[in-house]
Coordinates of C-alpha atoms in Angstrom, one line a residue:
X1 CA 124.1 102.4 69.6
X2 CA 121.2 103.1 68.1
X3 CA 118.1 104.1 70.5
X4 CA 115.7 101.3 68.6
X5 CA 117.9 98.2 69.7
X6 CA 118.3 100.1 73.9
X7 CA 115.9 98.2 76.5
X8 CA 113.1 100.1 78.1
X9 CA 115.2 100.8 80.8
X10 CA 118.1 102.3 79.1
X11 CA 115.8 104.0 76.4
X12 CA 114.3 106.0 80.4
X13 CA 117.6 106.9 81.7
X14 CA 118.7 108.5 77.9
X15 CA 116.2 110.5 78.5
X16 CA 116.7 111.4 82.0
X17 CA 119.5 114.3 81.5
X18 CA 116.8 116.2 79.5
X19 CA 114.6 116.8 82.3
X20 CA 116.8 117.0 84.5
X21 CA 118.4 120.1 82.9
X22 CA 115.1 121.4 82.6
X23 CA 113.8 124.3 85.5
X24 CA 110.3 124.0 84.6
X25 CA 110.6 120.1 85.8
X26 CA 112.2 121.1 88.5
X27 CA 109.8 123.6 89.9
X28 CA 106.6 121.3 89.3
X29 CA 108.6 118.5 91.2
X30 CA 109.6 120.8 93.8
X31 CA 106.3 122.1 94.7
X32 CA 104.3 118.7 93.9
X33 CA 106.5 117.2 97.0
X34 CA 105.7 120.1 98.8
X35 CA 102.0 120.2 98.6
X36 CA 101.8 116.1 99.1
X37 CA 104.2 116.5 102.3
X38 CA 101.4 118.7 103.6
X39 CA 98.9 116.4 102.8
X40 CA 100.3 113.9 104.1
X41 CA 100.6 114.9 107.6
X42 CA 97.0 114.7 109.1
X43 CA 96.7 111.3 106.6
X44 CA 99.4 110.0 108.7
X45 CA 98.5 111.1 112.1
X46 CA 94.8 109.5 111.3
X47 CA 96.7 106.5 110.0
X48 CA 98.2 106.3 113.2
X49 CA 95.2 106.4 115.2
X50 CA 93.6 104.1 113.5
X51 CA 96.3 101.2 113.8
X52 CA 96.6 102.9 117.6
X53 CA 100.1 104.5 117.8
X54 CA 101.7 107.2 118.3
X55 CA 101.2 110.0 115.5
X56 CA 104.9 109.9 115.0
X57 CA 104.8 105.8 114.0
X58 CA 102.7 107.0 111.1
X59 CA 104.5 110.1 109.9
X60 CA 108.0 108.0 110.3
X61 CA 106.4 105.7 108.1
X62 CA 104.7 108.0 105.5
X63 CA 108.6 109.6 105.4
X64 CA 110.6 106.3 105.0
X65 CA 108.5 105.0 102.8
X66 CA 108.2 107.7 100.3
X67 CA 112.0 108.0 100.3
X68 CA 112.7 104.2 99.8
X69 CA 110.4 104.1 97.2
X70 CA 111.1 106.9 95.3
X71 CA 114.5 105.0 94.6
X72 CA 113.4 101.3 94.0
X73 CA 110.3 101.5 93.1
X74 CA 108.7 100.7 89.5
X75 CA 106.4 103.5 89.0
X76 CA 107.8 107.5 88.6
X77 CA 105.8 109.9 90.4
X78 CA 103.5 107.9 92.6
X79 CA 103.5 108.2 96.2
X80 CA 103.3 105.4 99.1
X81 CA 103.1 106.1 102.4
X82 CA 101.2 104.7 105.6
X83 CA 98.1 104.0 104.5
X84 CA 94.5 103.3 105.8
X85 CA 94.0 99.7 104.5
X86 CA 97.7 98.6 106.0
X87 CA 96.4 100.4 109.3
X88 CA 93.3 98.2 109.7
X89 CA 95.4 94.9 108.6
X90 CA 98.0 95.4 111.6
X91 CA 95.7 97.1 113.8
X92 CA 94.8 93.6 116.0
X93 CA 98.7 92.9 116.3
X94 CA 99.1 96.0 118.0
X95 CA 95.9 95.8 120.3
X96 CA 96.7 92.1 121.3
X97 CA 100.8 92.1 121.3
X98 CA 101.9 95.5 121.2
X99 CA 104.0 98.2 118.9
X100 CA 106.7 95.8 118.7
X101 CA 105.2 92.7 117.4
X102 CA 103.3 95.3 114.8
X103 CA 107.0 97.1 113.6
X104 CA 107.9 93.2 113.2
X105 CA 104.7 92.5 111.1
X106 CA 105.6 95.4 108.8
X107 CA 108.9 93.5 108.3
X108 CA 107.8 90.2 107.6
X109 CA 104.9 91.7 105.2
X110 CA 107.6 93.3 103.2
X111 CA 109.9 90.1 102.9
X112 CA 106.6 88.2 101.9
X113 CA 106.2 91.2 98.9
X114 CA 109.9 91.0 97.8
X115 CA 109.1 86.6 97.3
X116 CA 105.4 87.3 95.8
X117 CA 107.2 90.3 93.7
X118 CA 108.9 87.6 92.4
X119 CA 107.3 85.3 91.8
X120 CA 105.4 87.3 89.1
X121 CA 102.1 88.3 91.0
X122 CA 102.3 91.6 89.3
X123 CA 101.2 89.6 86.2
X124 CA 98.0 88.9 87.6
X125 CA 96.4 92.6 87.2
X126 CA 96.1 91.6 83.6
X127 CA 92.9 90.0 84.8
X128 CA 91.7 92.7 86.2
X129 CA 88.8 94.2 83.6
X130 CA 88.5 97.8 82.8
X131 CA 84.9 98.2 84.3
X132 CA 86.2 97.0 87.8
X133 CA 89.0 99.3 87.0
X134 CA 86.5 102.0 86.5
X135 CA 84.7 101.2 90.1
X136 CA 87.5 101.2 91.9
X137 CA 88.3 105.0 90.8
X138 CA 85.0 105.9 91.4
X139 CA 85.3 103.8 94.9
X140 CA 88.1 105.4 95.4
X141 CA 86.8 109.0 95.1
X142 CA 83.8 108.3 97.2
X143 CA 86.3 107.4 99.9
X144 CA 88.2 110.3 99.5
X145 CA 85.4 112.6 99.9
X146 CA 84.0 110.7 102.7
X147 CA 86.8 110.8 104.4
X148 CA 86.6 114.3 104.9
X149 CA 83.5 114.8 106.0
X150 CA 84.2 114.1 109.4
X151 CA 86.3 117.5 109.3
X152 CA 82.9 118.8 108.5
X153 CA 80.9 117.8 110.9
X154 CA 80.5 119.6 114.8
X155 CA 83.1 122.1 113.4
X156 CA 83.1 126.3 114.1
X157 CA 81.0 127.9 111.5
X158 CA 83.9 129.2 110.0
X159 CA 85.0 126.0 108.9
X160 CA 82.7 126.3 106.1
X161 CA 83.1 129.2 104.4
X162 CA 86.9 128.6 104.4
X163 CA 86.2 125.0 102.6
X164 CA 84.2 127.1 100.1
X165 CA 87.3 129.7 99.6
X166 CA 89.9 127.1 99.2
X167 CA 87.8 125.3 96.7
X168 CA 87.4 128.5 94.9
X169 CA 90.6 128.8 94.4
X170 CA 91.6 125.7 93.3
X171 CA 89.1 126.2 90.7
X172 CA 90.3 130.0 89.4
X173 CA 93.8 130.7 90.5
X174 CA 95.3 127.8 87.7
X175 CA 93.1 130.3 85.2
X176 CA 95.9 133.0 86.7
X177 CA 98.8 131.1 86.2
X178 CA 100.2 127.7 86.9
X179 CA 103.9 128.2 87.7
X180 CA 102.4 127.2 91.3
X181 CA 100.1 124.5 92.1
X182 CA 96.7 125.9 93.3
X183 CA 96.5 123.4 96.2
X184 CA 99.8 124.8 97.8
X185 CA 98.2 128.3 97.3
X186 CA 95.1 127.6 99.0
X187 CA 96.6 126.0 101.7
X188 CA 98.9 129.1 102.3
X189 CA 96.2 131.5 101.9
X190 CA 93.5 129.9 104.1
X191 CA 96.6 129.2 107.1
X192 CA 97.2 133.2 106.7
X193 CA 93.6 134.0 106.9
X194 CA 92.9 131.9 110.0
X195 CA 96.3 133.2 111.9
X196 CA 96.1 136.6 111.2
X197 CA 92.0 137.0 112.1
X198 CA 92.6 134.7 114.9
X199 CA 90.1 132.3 113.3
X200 CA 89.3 129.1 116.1
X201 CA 89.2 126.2 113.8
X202 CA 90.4 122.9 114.2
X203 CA 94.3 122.3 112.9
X204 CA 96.8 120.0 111.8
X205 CA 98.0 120.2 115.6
X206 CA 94.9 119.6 116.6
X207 CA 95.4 115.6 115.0
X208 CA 98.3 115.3 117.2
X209 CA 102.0 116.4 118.2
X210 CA 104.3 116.3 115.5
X211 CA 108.0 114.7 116.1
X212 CA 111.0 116.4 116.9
X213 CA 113.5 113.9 116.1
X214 CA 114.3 111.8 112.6
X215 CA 113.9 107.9 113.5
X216 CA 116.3 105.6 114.9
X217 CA 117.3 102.2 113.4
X218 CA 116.8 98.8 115.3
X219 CA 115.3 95.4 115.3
X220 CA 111.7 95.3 117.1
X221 CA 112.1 93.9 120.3
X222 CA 110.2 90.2 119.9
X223 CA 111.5 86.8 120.5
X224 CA 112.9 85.4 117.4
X225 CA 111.0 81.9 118.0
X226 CA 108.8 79.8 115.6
X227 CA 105.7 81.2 118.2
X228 CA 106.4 84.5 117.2
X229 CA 106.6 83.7 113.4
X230 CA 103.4 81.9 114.0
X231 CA 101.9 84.7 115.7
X232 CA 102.7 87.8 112.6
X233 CA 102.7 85.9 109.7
X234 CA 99.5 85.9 109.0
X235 CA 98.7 89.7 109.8
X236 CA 101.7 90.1 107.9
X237 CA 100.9 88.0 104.6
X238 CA 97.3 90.1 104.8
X239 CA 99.2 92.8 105.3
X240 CA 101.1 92.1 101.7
X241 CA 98.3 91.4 99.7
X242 CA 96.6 94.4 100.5
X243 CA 99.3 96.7 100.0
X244 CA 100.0 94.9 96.5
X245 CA 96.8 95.6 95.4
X246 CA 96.6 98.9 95.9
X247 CA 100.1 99.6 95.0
X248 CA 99.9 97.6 91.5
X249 CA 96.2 99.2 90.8
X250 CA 97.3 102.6 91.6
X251 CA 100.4 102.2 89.5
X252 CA 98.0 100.8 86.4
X253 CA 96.1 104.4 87.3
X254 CA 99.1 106.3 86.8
X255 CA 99.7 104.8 83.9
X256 CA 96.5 105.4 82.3
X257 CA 96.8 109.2 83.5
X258 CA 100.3 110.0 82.3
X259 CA 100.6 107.7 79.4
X260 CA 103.6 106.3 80.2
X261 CA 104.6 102.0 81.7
X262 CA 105.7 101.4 84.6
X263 CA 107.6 98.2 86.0
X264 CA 104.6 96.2 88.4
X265 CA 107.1 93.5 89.2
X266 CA 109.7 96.5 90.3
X267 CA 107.1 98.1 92.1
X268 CA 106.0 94.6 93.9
X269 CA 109.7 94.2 95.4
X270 CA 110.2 97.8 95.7
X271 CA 107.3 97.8 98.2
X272 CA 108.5 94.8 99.9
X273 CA 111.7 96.8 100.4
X274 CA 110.2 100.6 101.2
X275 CA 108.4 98.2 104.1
X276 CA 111.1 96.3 105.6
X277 CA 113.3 99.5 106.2
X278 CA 110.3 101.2 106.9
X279 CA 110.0 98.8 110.1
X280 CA 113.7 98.8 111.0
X281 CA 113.3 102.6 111.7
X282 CA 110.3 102.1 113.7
X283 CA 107.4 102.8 111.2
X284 CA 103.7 101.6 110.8
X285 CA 104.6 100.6 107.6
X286 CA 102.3 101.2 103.9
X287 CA 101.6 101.4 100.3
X288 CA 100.7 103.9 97.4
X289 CA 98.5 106.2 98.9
X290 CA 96.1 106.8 96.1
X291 CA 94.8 110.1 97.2
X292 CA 98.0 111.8 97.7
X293 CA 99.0 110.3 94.4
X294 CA 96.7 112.0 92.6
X295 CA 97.4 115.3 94.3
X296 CA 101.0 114.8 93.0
X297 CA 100.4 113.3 89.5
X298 CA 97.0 114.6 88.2
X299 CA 96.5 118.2 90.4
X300 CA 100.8 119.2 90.2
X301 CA 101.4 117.7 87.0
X302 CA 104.3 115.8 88.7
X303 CA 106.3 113.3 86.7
X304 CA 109.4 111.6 87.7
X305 CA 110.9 110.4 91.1
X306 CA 112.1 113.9 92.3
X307 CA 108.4 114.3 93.7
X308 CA 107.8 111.2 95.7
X309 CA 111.3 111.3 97.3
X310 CA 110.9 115.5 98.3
X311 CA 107.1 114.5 99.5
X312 CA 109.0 112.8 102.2
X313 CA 112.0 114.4 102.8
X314 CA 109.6 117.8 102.6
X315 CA 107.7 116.0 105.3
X316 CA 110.4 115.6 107.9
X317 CA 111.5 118.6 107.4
X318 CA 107.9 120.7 108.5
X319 CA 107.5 118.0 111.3
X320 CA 110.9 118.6 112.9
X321 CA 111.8 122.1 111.6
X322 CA 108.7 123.7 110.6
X323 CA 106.2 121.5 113.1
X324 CA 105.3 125.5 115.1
X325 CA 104.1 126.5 111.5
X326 CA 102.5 123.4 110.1
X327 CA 100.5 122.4 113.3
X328 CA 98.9 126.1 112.4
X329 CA 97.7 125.1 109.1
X330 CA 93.6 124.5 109.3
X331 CA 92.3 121.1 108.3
X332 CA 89.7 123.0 106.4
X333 CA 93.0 123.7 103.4
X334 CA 93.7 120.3 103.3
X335 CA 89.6 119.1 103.4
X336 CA 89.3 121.7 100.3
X337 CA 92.2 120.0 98.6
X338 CA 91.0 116.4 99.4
X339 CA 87.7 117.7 97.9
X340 CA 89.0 119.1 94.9
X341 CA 91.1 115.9 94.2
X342 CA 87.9 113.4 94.8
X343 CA 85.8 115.3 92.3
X344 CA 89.0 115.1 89.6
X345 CA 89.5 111.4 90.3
X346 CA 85.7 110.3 89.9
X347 CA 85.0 108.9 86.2
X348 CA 82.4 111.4 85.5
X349 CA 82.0 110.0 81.5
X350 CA 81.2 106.6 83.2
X351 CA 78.2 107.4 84.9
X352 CA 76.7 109.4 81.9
X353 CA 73.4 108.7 80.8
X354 CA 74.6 108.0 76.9
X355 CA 77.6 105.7 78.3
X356 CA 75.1 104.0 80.4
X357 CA 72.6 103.5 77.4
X358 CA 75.4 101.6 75.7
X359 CA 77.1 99.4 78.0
X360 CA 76.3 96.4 78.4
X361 CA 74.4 95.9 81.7
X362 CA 76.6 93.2 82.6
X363 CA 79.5 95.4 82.4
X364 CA 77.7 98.4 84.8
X365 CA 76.8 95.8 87.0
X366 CA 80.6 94.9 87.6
X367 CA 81.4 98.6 88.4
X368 CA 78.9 99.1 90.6
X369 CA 79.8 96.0 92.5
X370 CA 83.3 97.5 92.8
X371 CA 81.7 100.6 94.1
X372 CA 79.4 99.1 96.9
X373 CA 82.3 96.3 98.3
X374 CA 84.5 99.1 98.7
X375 CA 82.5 101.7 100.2
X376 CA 81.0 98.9 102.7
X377 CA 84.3 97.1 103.9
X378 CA 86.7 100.8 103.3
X379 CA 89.1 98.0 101.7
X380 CA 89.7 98.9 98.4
X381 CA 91.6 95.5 98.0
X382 CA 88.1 93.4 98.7
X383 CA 86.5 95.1 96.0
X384 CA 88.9 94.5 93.6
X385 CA 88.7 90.7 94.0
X386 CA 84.7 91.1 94.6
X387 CA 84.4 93.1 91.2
X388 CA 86.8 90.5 89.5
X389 CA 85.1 87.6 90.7
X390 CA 82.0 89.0 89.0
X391 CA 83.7 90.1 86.3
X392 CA 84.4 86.0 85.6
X393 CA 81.2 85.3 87.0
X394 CA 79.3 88.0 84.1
X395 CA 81.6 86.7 81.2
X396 CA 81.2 83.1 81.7
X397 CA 77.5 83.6 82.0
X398 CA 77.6 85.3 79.0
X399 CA 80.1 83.2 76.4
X400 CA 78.6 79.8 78.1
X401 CA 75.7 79.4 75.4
X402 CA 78.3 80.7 72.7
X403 CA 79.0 76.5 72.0
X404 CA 76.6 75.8 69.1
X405 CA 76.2 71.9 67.6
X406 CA 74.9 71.3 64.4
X407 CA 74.1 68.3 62.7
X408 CA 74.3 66.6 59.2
X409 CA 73.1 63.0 58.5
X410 CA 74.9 61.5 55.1
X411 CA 72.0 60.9 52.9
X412 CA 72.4 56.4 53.4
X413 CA 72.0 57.2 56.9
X414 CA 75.2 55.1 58.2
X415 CA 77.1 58.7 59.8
X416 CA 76.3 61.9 61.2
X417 CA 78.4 64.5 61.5
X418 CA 77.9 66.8 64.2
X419 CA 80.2 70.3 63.9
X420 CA 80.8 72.3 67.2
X421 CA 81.8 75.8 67.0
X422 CA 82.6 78.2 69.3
X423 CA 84.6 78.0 73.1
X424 CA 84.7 74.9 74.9
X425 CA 84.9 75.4 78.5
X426 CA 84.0 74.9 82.2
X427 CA 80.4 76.9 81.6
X428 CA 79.3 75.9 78.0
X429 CA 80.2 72.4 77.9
X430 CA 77.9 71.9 80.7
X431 CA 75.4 72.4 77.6
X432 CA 77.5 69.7 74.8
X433 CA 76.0 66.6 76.4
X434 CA 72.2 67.0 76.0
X435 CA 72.8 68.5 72.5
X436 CA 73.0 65.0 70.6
X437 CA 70.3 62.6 69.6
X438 CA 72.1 59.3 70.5
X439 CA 69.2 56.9 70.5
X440 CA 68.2 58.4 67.0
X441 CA 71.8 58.5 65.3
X442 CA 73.1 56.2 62.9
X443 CA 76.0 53.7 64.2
X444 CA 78.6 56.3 63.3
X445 CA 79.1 59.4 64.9
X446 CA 81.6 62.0 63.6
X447 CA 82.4 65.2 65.9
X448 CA 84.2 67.8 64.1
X449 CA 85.7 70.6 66.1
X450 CA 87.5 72.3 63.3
X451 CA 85.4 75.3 64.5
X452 CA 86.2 74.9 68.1
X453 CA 88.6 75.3 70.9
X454 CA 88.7 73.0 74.1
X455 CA 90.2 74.7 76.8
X456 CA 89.7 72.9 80.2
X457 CA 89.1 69.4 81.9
X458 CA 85.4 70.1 81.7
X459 CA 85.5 70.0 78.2
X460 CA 87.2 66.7 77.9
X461 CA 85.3 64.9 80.6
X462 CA 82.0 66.3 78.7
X463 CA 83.0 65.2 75.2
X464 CA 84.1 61.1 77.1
X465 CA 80.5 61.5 78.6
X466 CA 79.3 61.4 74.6
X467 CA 81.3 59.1 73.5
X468 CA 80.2 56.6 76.8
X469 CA 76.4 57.3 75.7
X470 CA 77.0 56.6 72.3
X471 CA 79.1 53.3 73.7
X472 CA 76.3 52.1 75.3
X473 CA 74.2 52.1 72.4
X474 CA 77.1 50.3 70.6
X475 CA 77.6 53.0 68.1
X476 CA 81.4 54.4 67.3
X477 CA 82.3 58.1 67.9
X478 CA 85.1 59.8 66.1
X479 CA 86.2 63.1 67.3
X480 CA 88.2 65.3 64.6
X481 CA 89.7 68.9 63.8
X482 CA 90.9 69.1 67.2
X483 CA 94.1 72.2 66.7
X484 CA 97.2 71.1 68.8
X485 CA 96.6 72.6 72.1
X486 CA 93.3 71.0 72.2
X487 CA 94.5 67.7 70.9
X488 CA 97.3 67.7 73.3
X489 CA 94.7 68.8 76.2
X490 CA 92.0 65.4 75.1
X491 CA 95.0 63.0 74.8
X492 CA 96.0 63.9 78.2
X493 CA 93.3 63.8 80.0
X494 CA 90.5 61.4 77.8
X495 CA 89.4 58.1 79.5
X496 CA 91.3 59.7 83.4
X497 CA 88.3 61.9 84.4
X498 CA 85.9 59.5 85.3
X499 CA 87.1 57.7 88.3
X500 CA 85.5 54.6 86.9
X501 CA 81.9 56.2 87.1

């Protein structure tokens, strides 16, 4: 068969052999999952905290759900695991009800992603504009960065110097060579530095004890009664949205990054999934984790699904096997790589001077909204919605004048014909009712909309208030050069909209 009639799908796994035959993938995938495993581990343990559990509720999620999703997922490459946003959603159902009621949240949140999943909510980041796009990775590098400072502050003065090191690193050793990742390096070097020289810094171990064992399956011990359903669903449906979000916008980043589609409505159930096993075996559940993602697509040059599902097997593995080792490492390696991987995610080009001279201030405007909402609530979700609200807002402001009416009286003064052009809808048909001179015009009144489009109710309850004025004067209005959609749209709903009024 030839490759131009295979499906997407098929035309991906055709290729799949190739790389897979490849050492050179191999490696970068090897030490990509690698690198993010280690990351991952004081993430998770702070993940935990926040959402108050045990540090091993966290890094049993962060495992399962990297693992699940590696497999059904929609995007290669990107990494979900418990995350910050999912922490603060389920937080309350732990403090009021306890860990059970929370691992049953997780559940129901990932049933409720597998329905919305299908249901087509992916579609809906279409709607989502490039410059709020552009705050939230700018947002989202802020919070990286300020996420680490914390690690910065009331620290050993050696702390600092070893922050500069790793950084230093990250920066020349790739001019070396880049067979291995600089982040993995740094980390190495800065945990043999600090052991060896007896450095007193704070550690991974420091964030809290590591497990020993891999998680058991079981059903979270809750009544199964319409009180309890009452009780999670809506933590749980928050719970959903919020890890969509972030999920489907961080798959549109990795997108953008590597150049290559990915499957939103695939990643929508394969989330739902990742979540609901993810609470069977006792986890805090999650979502793409942005920061880590980065670290594995854009620092490692990782690529394919080998990554995400080694991140968490690689993850268990130093927990339970390696946990002596790994509670050594000092949180200034992994601040250096957070660091690092803030500074590569920010939009630099979009805060220029010269980009900023040509944009249009509407458009900066939407992106720094982005910025702010996220940086204020830590929800990168809210600002998403805030910065596509006024997004809307900013274009609807803008195209609402764009309906322009001229007139032309036939020279024996018995019709005008007026000639709209241009977008009728919600915002500039507010405008098309004062725009006609009805006590002035002849007793025929011609509206030609060859030139125009009508798009919404407003429109067609604007263009009956004209023809009611004109009514009352006793003078006739014809309405012409309506396309089909629009003429379908005025049949429907002409002479209904006025409730008698």
């Amino acid at each position: 068969m030839s490759s131009s009639v295979l499906s997407p799908a098929a035309r991906l796994r055709a290729l799949e052999p190739g790389w897979l035959r490849d050492p050179k993938v191999w490696r970068t995938e090897i030490l990509a999952g690698l690198v993010v495993a280690l990351a991952l581990i004081p993430e998770a343990i702070s993940f935990s905290i926040i959402a108050g559990v045990d540090p091993a509720i966290g890094l049993f999620a962060s495992f399962t759900m990297a693992v699940t999703i590696s497999v059904v997922g929609g995007r290669r490459a990107m990494i979900s695991a418990a995350t910050g946003a999912v922490a603060l959603v389920i937080a309350p159902v732990n403090r009021e009800h306890g860990l059970s009621y929370l691992i049953a949240t997780v559940i129901l949140a990932g049933v409720f992603q597998i329905v919305l999943g299908a249901l087509g909510v992916a579609r809906l980041m279409r709607f989502v504009p490039r410059s709020v796009m552009t705050g939230f990775v700018n947002a989202l590098a802020l919070m990286i960065f300020m996420a680490q400072v914390p690690e910065m502050r009331d620290v050993p003065w050696a702390v600092y110097p070893l922050i500069v090191g790793g950084l230093a690193l990250m920066v020349f050793f790739p001019k070396v060579t880049k067979v291995v990742p600089a982040p993995l390096v740094a980390i190495v070097v800065l945990t043999v530095i600090t052991v060896a020289a007896g450095i007193a810094v704070p550690t991974v171990g420091d964030k809290g004890e590591l497990p020993s064992t891999l998680p058991v399956p079981g059903l979270p011990d809750v009544p199964f009664t319409l009180d309890t359903l009452a009780t999670i669903a809506p933590y749980a449906l928050a719970m959903a949205l919020v890890g969509l979000m972030e999920s489907l916008m961080t798959a549109r980043l990795v997108d953008d990054i590597t150049d290559t589609p990915s499957s939103k409505t695939r990643e929508s159930v394969g989330q739902g999934i990742a979540n609901i096993v993810t609470g069977f075996l006792g986890g805090m559940g999650g979502c793409a984790m942005i920061g880590q993602t980065m670290i594995n697509v854009k620092v490692s040059g990782a690529r394919t699904r080998v990554s995400t599902f080694l991140a968490g097997a690689f993850l268990m593995v130093l927990c339970i096997v390696f946990g002596p080792v790994v509670s050594d490492i000092p949180m200034a390696a992994l601040v250096a790589v957070m660091v690092m991987v803030a500074v590569g995610t920010f939009d630099w080009h979009s805060v220029a001077p010269k980009t900023l001279r040509r944009l249009p201030a509407g458009e900066t405007a939407v992106m720094v909204v982005t910025v702010v909402v996220v940086v204020a609530t830590e929800n990168l979700a809210i600002g998403v919605v805030v910065g596509t609200v006024t997004a809307m807002a900013v274009f609807a402001r803008r195209v609402a004048h764009l309906a322009d009416v001229t007139a032309v009286t036939d020279p024996d003064r018995t019709t005008v014909v007026y000639r709209v052009t241009g977008e009728l809808f919600f915002a500039s048909s507010n405008d098309l009712v004062g725009q006609f001179d009805y006590a002035g015009d002849p007793g025929k009144v011609v509206i030609d909309l060859s030139a125009a489009r009508v798009w919404d109710a407003s429109s067609v309850a604007a263009l009956d208030a004209v023809e009611t004025k004109y009514a009352l004067r006793g003078k006739t209005v014809e309405i012409t050069g309506l396309d089909q959609p629009s003429a379908q749209l005025h049949g429907r709903l002409s002479g209904e909209l006025s409730a008698g009024h």
